[in-house]
Coordinates of C-alpha atoms and ligand atoms in Angstrom, one line a residue:
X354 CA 14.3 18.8 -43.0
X355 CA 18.1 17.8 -44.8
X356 CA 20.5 17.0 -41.8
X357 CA 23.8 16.6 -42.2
X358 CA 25.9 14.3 -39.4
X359 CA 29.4 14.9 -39.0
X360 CA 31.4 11.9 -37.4
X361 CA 29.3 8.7 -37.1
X362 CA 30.6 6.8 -33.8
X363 CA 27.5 5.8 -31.6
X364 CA 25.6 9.2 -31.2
X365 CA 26.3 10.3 -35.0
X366 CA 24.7 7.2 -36.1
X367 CA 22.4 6.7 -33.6
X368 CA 21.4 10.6 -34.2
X369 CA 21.5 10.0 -38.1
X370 CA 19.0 6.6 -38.7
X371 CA 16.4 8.2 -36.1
X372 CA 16.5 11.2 -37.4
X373 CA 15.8 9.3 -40.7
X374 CA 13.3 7.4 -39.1
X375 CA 10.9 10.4 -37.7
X376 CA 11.1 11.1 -41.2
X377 CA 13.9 14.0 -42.1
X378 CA 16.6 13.5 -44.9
X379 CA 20.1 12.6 -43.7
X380 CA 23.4 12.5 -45.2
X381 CA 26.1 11.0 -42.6
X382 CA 29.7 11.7 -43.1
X383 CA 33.2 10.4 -41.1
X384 CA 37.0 10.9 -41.9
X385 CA 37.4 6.8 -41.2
X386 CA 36.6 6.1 -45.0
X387 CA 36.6 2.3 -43.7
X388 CA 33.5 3.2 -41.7
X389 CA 31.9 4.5 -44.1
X390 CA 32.9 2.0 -46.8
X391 CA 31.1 -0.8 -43.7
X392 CA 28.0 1.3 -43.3
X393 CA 27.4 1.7 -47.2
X394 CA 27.3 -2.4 -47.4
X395 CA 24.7 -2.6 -45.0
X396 CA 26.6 -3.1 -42.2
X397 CA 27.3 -1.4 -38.7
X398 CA 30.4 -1.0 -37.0
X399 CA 28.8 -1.1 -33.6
X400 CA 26.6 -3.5 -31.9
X401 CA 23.5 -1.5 -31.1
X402 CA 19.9 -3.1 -30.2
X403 CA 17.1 -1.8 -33.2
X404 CA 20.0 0.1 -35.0
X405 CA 20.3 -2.2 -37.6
X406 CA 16.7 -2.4 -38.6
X407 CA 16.7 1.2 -38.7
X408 CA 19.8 1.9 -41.0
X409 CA 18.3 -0.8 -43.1
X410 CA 14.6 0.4 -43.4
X411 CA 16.1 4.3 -44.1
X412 CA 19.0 3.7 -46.4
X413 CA 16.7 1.3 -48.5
X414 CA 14.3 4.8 -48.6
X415 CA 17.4 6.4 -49.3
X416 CA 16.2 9.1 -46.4
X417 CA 19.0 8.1 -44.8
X418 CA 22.8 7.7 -46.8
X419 CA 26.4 7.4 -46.4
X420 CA 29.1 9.3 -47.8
X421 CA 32.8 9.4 -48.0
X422 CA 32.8 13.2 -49.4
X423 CA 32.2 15.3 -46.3
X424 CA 31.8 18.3 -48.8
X425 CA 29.1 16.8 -50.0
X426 CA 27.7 16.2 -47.2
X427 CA 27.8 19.1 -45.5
X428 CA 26.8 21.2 -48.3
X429 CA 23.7 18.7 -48.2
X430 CA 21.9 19.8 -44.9
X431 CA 20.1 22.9 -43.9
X432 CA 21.4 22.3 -40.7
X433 CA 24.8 19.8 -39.8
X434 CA 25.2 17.9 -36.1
X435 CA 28.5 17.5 -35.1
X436 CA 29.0 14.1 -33.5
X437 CA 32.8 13.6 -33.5
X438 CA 34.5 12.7 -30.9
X439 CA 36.0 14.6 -28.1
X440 CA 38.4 12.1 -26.3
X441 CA 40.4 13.4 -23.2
X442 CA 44.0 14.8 -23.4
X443 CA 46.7 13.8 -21.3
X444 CA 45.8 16.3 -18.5
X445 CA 41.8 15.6 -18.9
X446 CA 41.1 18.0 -21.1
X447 CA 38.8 17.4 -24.0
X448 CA 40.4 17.0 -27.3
X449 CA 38.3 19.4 -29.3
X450 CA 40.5 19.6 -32.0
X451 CA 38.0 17.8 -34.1
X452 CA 35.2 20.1 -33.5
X453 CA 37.8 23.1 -35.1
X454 CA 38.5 20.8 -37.7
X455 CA 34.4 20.5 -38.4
X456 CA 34.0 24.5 -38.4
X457 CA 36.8 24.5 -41.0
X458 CA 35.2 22.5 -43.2
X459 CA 31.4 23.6 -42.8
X460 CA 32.8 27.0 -43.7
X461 CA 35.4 26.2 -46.7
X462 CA 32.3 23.6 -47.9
X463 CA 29.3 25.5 -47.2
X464 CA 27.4 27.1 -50.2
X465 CA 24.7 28.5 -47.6
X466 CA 24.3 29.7 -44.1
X467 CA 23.2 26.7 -41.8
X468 CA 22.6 26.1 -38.8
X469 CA 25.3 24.4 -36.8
X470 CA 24.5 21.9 -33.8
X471 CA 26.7 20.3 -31.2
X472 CA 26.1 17.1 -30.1
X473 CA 29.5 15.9 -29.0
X474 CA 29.9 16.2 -25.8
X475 CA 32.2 19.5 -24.9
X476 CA 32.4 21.5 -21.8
X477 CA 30.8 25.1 -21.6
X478 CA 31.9 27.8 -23.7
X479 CA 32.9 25.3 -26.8
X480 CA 29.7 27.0 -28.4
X481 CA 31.2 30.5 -27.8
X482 CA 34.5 29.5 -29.6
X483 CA 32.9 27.0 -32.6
X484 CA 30.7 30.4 -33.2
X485 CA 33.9 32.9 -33.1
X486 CA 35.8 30.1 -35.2
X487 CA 33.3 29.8 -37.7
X488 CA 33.0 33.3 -38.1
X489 CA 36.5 33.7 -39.2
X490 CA 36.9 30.6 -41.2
X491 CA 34.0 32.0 -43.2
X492 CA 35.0 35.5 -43.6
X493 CA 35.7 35.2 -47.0
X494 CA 32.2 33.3 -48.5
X495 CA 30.7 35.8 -46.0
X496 CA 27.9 33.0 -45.1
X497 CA 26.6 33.1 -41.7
X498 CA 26.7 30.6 -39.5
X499 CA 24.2 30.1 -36.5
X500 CA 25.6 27.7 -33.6
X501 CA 23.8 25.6 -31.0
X502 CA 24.0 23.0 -28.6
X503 CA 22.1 19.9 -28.3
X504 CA 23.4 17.2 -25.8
X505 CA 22.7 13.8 -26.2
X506 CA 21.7 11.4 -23.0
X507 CA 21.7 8.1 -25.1
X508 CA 22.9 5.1 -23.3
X509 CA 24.8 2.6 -25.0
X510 CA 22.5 -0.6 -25.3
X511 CA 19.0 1.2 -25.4
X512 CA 20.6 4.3 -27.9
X513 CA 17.7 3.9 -29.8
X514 CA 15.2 3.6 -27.2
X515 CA 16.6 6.8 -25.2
X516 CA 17.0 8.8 -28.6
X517 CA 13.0 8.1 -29.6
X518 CA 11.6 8.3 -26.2
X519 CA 14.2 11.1 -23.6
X520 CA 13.2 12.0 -20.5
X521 CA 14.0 15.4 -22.5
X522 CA 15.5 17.3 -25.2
X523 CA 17.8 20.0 -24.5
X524 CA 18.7 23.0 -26.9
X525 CA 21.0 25.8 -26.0
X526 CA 20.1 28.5 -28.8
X527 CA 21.1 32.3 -29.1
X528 CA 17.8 33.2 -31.6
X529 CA 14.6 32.1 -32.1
X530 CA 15.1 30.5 -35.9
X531 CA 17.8 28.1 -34.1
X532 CA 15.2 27.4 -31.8
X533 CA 12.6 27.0 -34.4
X534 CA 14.5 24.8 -36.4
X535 CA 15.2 22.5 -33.5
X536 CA 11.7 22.4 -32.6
X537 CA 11.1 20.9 -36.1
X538 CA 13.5 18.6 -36.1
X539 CA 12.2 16.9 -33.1
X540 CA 8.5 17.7 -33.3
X541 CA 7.7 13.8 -34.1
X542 CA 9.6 12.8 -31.0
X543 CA 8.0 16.0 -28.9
X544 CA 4.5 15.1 -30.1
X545 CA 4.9 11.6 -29.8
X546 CA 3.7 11.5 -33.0
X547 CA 6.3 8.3 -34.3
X548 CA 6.1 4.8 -35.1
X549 CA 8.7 3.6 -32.8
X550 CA 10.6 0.6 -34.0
X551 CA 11.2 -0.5 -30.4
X552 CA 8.0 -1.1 -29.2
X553 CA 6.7 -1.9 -32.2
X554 CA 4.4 0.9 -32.4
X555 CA 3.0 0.1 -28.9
X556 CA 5.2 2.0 -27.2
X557 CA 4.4 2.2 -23.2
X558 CA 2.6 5.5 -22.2
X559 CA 4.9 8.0 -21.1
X560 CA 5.1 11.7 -20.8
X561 CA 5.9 13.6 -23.4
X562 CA 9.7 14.7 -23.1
X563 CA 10.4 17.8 -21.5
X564 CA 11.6 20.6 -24.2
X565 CA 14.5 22.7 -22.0
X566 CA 15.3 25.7 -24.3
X567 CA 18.3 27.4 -22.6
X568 CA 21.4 29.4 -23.5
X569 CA 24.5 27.4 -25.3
X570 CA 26.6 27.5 -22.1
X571 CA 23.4 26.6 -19.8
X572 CA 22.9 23.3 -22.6
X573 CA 27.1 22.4 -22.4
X574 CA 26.8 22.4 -18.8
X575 CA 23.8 20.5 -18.2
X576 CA 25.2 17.6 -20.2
X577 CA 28.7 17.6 -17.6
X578 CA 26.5 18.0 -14.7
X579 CA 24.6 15.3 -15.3
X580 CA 27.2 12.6 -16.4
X581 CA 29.2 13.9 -13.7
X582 CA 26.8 13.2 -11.0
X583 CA 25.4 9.7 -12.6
X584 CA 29.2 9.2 -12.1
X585 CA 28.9 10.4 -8.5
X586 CA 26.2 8.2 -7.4
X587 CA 27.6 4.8 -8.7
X588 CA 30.9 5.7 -6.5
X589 CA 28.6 6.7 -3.5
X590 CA 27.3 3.3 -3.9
X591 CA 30.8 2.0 -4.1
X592 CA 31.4 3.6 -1.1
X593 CA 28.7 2.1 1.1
X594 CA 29.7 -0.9 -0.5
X595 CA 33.3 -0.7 0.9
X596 CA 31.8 -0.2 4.5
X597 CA 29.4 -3.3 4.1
X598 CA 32.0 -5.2 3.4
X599 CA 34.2 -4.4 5.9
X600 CA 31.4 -3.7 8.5
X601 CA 29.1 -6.9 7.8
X602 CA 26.0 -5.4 6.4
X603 CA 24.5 -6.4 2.5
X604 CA 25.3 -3.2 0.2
X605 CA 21.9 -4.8 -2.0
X606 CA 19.4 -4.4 1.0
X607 CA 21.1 -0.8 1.9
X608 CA 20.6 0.5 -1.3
X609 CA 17.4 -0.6 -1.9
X610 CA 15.9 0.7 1.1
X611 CA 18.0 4.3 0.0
X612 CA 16.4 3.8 -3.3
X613 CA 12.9 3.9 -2.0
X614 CA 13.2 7.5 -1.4
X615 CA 12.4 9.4 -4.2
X616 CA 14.6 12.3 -3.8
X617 CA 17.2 9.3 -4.1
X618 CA 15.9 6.6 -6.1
X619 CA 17.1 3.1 -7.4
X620 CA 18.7 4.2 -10.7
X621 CA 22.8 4.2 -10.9
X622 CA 22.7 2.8 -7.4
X623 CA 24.3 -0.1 -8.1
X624 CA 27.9 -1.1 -6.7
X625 CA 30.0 -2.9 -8.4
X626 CA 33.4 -2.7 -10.7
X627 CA 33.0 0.8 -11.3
X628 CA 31.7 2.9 -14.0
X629 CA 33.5 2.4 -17.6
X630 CA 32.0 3.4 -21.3
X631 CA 33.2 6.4 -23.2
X632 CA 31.9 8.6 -21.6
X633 CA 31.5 8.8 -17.9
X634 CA 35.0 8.2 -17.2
X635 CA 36.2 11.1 -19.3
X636 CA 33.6 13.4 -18.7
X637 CA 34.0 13.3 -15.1
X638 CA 37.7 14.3 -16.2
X639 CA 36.9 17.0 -18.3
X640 CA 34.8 18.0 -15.4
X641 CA 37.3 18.5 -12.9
X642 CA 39.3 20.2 -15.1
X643 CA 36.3 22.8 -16.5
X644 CA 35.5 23.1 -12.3
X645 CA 39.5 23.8 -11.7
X646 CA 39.4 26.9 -14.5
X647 CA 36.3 28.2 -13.0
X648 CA 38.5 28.5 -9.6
X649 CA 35.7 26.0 -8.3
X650 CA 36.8 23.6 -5.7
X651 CA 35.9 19.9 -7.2
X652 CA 37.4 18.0 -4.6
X653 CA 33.9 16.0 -4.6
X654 CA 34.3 14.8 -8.1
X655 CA 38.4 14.3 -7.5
X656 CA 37.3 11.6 -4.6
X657 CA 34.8 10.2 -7.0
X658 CA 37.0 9.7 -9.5
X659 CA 39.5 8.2 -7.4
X660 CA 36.9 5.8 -5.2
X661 CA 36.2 4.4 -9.3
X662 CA 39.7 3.7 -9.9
X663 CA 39.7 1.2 -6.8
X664 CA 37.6 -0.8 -7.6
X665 CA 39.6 -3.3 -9.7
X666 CA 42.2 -3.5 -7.2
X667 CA 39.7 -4.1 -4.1
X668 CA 37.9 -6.6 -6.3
X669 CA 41.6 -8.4 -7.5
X670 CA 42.3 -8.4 -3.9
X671 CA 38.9 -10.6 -3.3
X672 CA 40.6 -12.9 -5.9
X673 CA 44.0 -13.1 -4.6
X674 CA 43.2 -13.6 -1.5
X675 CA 40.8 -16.9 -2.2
X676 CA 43.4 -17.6 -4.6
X677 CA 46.3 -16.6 -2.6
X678 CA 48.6 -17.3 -5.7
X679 CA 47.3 -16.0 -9.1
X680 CA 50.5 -17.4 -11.1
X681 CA 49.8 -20.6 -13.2
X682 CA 45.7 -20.4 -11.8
X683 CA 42.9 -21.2 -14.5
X684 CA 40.6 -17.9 -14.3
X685 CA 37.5 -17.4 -16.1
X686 CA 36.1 -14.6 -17.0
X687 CA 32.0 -13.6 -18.0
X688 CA 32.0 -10.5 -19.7
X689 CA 34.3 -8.0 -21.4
X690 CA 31.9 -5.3 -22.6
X691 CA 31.7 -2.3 -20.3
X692 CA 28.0 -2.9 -19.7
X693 CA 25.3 -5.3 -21.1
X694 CA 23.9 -5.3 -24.4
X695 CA 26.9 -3.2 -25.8
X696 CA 30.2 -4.8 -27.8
X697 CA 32.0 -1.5 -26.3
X698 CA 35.4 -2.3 -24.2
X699 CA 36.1 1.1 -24.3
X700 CA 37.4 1.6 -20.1
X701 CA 35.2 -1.2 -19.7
X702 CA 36.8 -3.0 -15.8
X703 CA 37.3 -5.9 -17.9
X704 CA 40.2 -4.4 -19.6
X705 CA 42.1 -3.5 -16.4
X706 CA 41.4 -6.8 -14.9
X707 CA 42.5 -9.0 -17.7
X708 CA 45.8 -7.1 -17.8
X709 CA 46.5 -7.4 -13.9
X710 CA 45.7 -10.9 -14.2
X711 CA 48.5 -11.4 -17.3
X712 CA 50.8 -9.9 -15.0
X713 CA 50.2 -12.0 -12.3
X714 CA 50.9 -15.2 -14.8
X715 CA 47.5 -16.1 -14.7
X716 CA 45.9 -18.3 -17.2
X717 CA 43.1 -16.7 -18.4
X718 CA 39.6 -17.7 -20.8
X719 CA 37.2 -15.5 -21.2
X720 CA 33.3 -15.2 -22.7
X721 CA 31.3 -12.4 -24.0
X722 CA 28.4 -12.5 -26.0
X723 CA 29.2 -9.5 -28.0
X724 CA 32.3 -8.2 -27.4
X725 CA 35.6 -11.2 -28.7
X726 CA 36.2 -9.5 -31.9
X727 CA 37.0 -5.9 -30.0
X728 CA 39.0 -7.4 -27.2
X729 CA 40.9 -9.7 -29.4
X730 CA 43.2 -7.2 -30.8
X731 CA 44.2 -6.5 -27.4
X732 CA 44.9 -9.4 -26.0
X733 CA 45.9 -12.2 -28.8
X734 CA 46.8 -15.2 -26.3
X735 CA 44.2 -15.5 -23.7
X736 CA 41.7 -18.2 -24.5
X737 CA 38.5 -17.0 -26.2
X738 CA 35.7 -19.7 -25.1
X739 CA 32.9 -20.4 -27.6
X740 CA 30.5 -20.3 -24.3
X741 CA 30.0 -19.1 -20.4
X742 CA 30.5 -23.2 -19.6
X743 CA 33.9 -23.4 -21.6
X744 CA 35.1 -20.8 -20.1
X745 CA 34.4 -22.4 -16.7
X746 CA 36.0 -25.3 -18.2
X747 CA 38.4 -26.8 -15.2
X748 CA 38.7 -22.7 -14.0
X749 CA 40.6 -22.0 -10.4
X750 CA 38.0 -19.1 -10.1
X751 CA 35.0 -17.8 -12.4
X752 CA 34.5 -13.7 -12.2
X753 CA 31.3 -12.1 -13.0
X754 CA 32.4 -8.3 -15.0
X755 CA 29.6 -7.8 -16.9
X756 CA 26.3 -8.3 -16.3
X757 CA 24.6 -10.3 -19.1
X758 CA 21.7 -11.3 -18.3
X759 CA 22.3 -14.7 -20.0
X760 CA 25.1 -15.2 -16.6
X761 CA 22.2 -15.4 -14.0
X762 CA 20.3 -17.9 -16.3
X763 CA 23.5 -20.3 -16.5
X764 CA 23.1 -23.9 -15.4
X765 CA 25.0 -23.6 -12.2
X766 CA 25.0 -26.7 -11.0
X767 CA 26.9 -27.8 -14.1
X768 CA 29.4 -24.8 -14.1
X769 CA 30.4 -25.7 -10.7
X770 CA 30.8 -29.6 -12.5
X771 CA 32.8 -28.2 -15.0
X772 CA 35.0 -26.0 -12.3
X773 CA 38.4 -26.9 -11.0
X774 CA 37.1 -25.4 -7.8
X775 CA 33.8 -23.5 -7.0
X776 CA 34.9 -20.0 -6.4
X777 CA 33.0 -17.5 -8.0
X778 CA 33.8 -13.8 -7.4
X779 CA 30.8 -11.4 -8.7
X780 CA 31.9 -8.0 -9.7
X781 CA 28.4 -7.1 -10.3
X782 CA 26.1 -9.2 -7.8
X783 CA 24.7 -10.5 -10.7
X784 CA 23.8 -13.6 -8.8
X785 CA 22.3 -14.7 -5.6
X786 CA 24.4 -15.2 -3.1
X787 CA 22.3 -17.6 -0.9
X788 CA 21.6 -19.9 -3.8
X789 CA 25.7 -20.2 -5.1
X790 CA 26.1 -21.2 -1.5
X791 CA 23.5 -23.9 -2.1
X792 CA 25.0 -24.9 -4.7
X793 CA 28.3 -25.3 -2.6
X794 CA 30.0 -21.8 -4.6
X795 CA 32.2 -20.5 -2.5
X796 CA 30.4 -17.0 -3.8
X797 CA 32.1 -13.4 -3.2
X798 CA 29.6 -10.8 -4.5
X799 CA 30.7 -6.9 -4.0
X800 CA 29.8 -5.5 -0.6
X801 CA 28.2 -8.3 0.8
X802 CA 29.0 -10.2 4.4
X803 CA 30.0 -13.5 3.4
X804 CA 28.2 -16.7 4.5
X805 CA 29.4 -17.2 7.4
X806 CA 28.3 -13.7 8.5
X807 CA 32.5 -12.9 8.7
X808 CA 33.1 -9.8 7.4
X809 CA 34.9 -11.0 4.3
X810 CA 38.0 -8.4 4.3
X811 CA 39.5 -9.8 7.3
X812 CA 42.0 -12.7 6.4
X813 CA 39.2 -15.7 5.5
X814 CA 40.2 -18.7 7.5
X815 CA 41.4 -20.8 6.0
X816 CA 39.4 -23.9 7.8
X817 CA 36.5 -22.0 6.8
X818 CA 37.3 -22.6 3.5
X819 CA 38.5 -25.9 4.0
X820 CA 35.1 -26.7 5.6
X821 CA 33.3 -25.3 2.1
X822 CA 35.0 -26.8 0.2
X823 CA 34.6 -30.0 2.1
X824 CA 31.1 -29.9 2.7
X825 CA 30.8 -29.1 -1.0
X826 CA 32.7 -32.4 -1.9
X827 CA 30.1 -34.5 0.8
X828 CA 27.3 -32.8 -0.2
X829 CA 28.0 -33.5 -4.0
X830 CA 29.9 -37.1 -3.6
X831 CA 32.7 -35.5 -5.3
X832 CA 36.1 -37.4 -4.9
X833 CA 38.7 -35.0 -3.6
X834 CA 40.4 -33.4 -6.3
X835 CA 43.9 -35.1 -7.0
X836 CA 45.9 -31.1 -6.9
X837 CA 45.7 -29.5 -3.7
X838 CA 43.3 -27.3 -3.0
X839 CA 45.0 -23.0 -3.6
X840 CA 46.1 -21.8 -0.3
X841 CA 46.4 -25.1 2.0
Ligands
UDX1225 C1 26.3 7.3 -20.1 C2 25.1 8.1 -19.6 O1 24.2 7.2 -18.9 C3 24.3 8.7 -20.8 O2 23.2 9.5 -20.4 C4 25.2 9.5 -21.6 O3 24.6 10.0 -22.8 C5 26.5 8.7 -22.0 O4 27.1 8.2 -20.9 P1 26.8 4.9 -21.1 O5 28.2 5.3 -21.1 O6 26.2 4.2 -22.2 O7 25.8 6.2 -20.8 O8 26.6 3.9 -19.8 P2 25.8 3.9 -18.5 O9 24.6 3.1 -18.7 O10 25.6 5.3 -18.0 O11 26.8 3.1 -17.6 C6 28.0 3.7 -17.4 C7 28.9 2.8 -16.5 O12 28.4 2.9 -15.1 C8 28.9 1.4 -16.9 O13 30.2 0.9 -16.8 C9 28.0 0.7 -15.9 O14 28.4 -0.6 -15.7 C10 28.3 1.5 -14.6 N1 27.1 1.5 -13.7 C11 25.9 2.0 -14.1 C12 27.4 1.1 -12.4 O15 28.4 0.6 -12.0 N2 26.3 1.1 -11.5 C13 25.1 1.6 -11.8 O16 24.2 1.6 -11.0 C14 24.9 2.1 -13.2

């Protein structure tokens, strides 16, 4: 089938080269000429595993292109996604002002009825007013335009993966052509008749997705609802992970044991920083605002909201107070991307934390494997290390913020070497807390009792400390260091 993609941030572009791939003829468009000018040379403006090697394979068999003329390409598909995005307003809102500015065009551009898909994420009733828009933006071609909705569930850092092998697709159509057309356009993905580029062919035996045909509200919902609780059960782990901490018990082993229920399960279970990305964050917002029109009482979502904007304060305070003075301290920092395997800073913790840290008058280096170039614009004079060990280099403290996998398989032994003092503080319990301890770390993970079985919150005495840091030097004949110790 011709597809046209309108906008071609992570889902349009994800949507667009797999699309290409199953084998269906796509035309991507965005305002952001630069973007389009990148993705015409070969390149991609986002760091996505296996997206590469698809743009590359389908633009060279030109099933998949790039243009700056979005006339062109709409007038190009029989039926046009719209992937823009839909950022939050001030009060929460989503802005969908670029979703009216897609139905303007589709109907000043169009030289045929088509069908109309939404793929941004937009809460309920969007359909209901793209549909009425259309209608009158068109009434004087007189073409007919038919609108559904089509959330996406892709995760940043396996987009591809999630795109050719969901749990399940979900279209919210008023007729049976929409539905029809839909069906087509994912038949290789519902049939499992693909070559997937992940696995290489092999890919591991699955079901085949689920196909949920319901009504464009029912399809707008679903996608909230979902996001919405992902975002709920991340801050009920942050929760238990608060009372750990302050009550002496391991969040890891509680939520493990939870997570052998299957009406609970492990996924999204873990505490940590808090949930960042593009989307979570804002459409657990637009959420709480969709819930307050409906009259609904959302007070559950509020508190998980607010329990996620905590979290970089609770885990400052960890710093701090090993710390006790930020001002003038060396602090290094592993990871700026909101999650692994992404170059995405967008609300990523890392962000917050840096500029708390500034404030304070901290010296700051940090590391990421993927995510410099982004953060660099934002914050021009902290120290950007070639490496996880430079920017250990002669560090007051190290913090874990992202989880790259490459952290846990760090040389410890010669970070702690390379450290000013051993204090690591792990946003994300990355590592194991019994080992950094062997390796004389002082080690703060996230919910965790420390050590010495004291409950870390309480005021961590200071002879304690002392005494780590002391055994530490016996243990690893290493001369007292010339500057005293933070704190003493
Ligand atoms: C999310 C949804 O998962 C996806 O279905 C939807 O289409 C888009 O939004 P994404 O934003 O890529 O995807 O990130 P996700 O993997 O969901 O992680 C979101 C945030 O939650 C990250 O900051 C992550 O670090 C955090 N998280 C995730 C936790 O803190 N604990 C967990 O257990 C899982």
């Amino acid at each position: 089938m011709k597809v046209s993609i309108l906008g071609c941030g992570y889902v349009g572009l994800v949507t667009g080269a797999c699309l290409a791939e199953i084998g269906h003829e796509v035309t991507c468009t965005d305002n952001d000429l630069s973007k389009i000018q990148t993705l015409q040379q070969g390149a991609l403006p986002i760091y996505e595993p296996h997206l590469d090697e698809i743009v590359a394979r389908n633009t060279q068999s030109r099933r998949l292109t790039f243009t700056g003329d979005l006339g062109e390409a709409i007038r190009f598909g029989d039926a046009v996604f719209i992937c823009v995005g839909t950022p939050p307003l001030e009060d929460g809102d989503a802005d969908l002002s670029a979703i009216d500015n897609c139905a303007r065009l589709i109907a000043a551009e169009s030289r045929q009825p088509k069908l109309v898909i939404e793929k941004s994420t937009v809460p309920m009733q969007t359909g209901q007013k793209l549909k009425r828009a259309l209608a009158i933006y068109s009434r004087n071609s007189g073409y007919r335009f038919t609108v559904a909705s089509n959330p996406e569930f892709l995760r940043e850092g396996t987009a591809v993966s999630d795109f050719l092998h969901p749990d399940r697709i979900v279209i919210g159509v008023d007729d049976e052509g929409a539905e029809a057309q839909l069906r087509e356009i994912y038949r290789p993905i519902i049939e499992r008749s693909l070559a997937c580029p992940v696995h290489d062919g092999s890919c591991p035996p699955e079901q085949t997705p689920a196909l949920v045909v319901t009504s464009i509200n029912s399809a707008e919902l679903i996608k909230h609802s979902c996001n919405s609780f992902l975002a709920l059960k991340i801050s009920y782990a942050n929760l238990i992970a608060d009372i750990c901490e302050n009550m002496g018990a391991d969040v890891q082993e509680v939520v493990h044991a939870m997570g052998l229920d299957p009406r609970i399960g492990h996924d999204f279970l873990n505490p940590g920083l808090g949930f960042g990305g593009f989307c979570l964050p804002k459409d657990i917002q637009a959420f709480i605002r969709l819930g307050e029109k409906a009259g609904v009482d959302v007070g559950l979502l509020k508190d998980a909201e607010s329990i996620n904007k905590r979290r970089i304060d609770s885990f400052l305070a960890k710093v701090r107070q090993a710390l006790w003075i930020l001002k003038g301290k060396r602090v290094g920092i592993l990871g700026l991307a909101f999650k692994p395997n992404t170059d995405d800073i967008r609300f990523a913790p890392a962000i917050e934390i840096i500029r708390k840290l500034q404030q304070e008058r901290a010296q700051i280096q940090v590391y990421d494997p993927q995510a410099m170039e982004k953060t660099k614009p934002l914050f021009p004079s902290i120290r950007y290390c070639a490496d996880a060990y430079e920017a250990a280099d002669r560090a007051d403290a190290l913090l874990i913020v992202t989880e790259w996998p490459e952290f846990k398989g760090l040389d410890w032994q010669r970070v702690r070497e390379l450290m000013l003092q051993p204090l690591v503080v792990d946003g994300r319990n990355l590592l194991d807390s019994a080992k950094m301890s062997e390796l004389g770390f002082e080690y703060q993970g996230i919910g965790k009792p420390n050590a010495d079985g004291l409950v870390p919150s309480l005021p961590v005495n200071q002879v304690t400390r002392l005494a780590a840091v002391e055994r530490y030097q016996a243990t690893n004949r290493v001369r007292p260091s010339s500057r005293p110790v933070a704190g003493l």
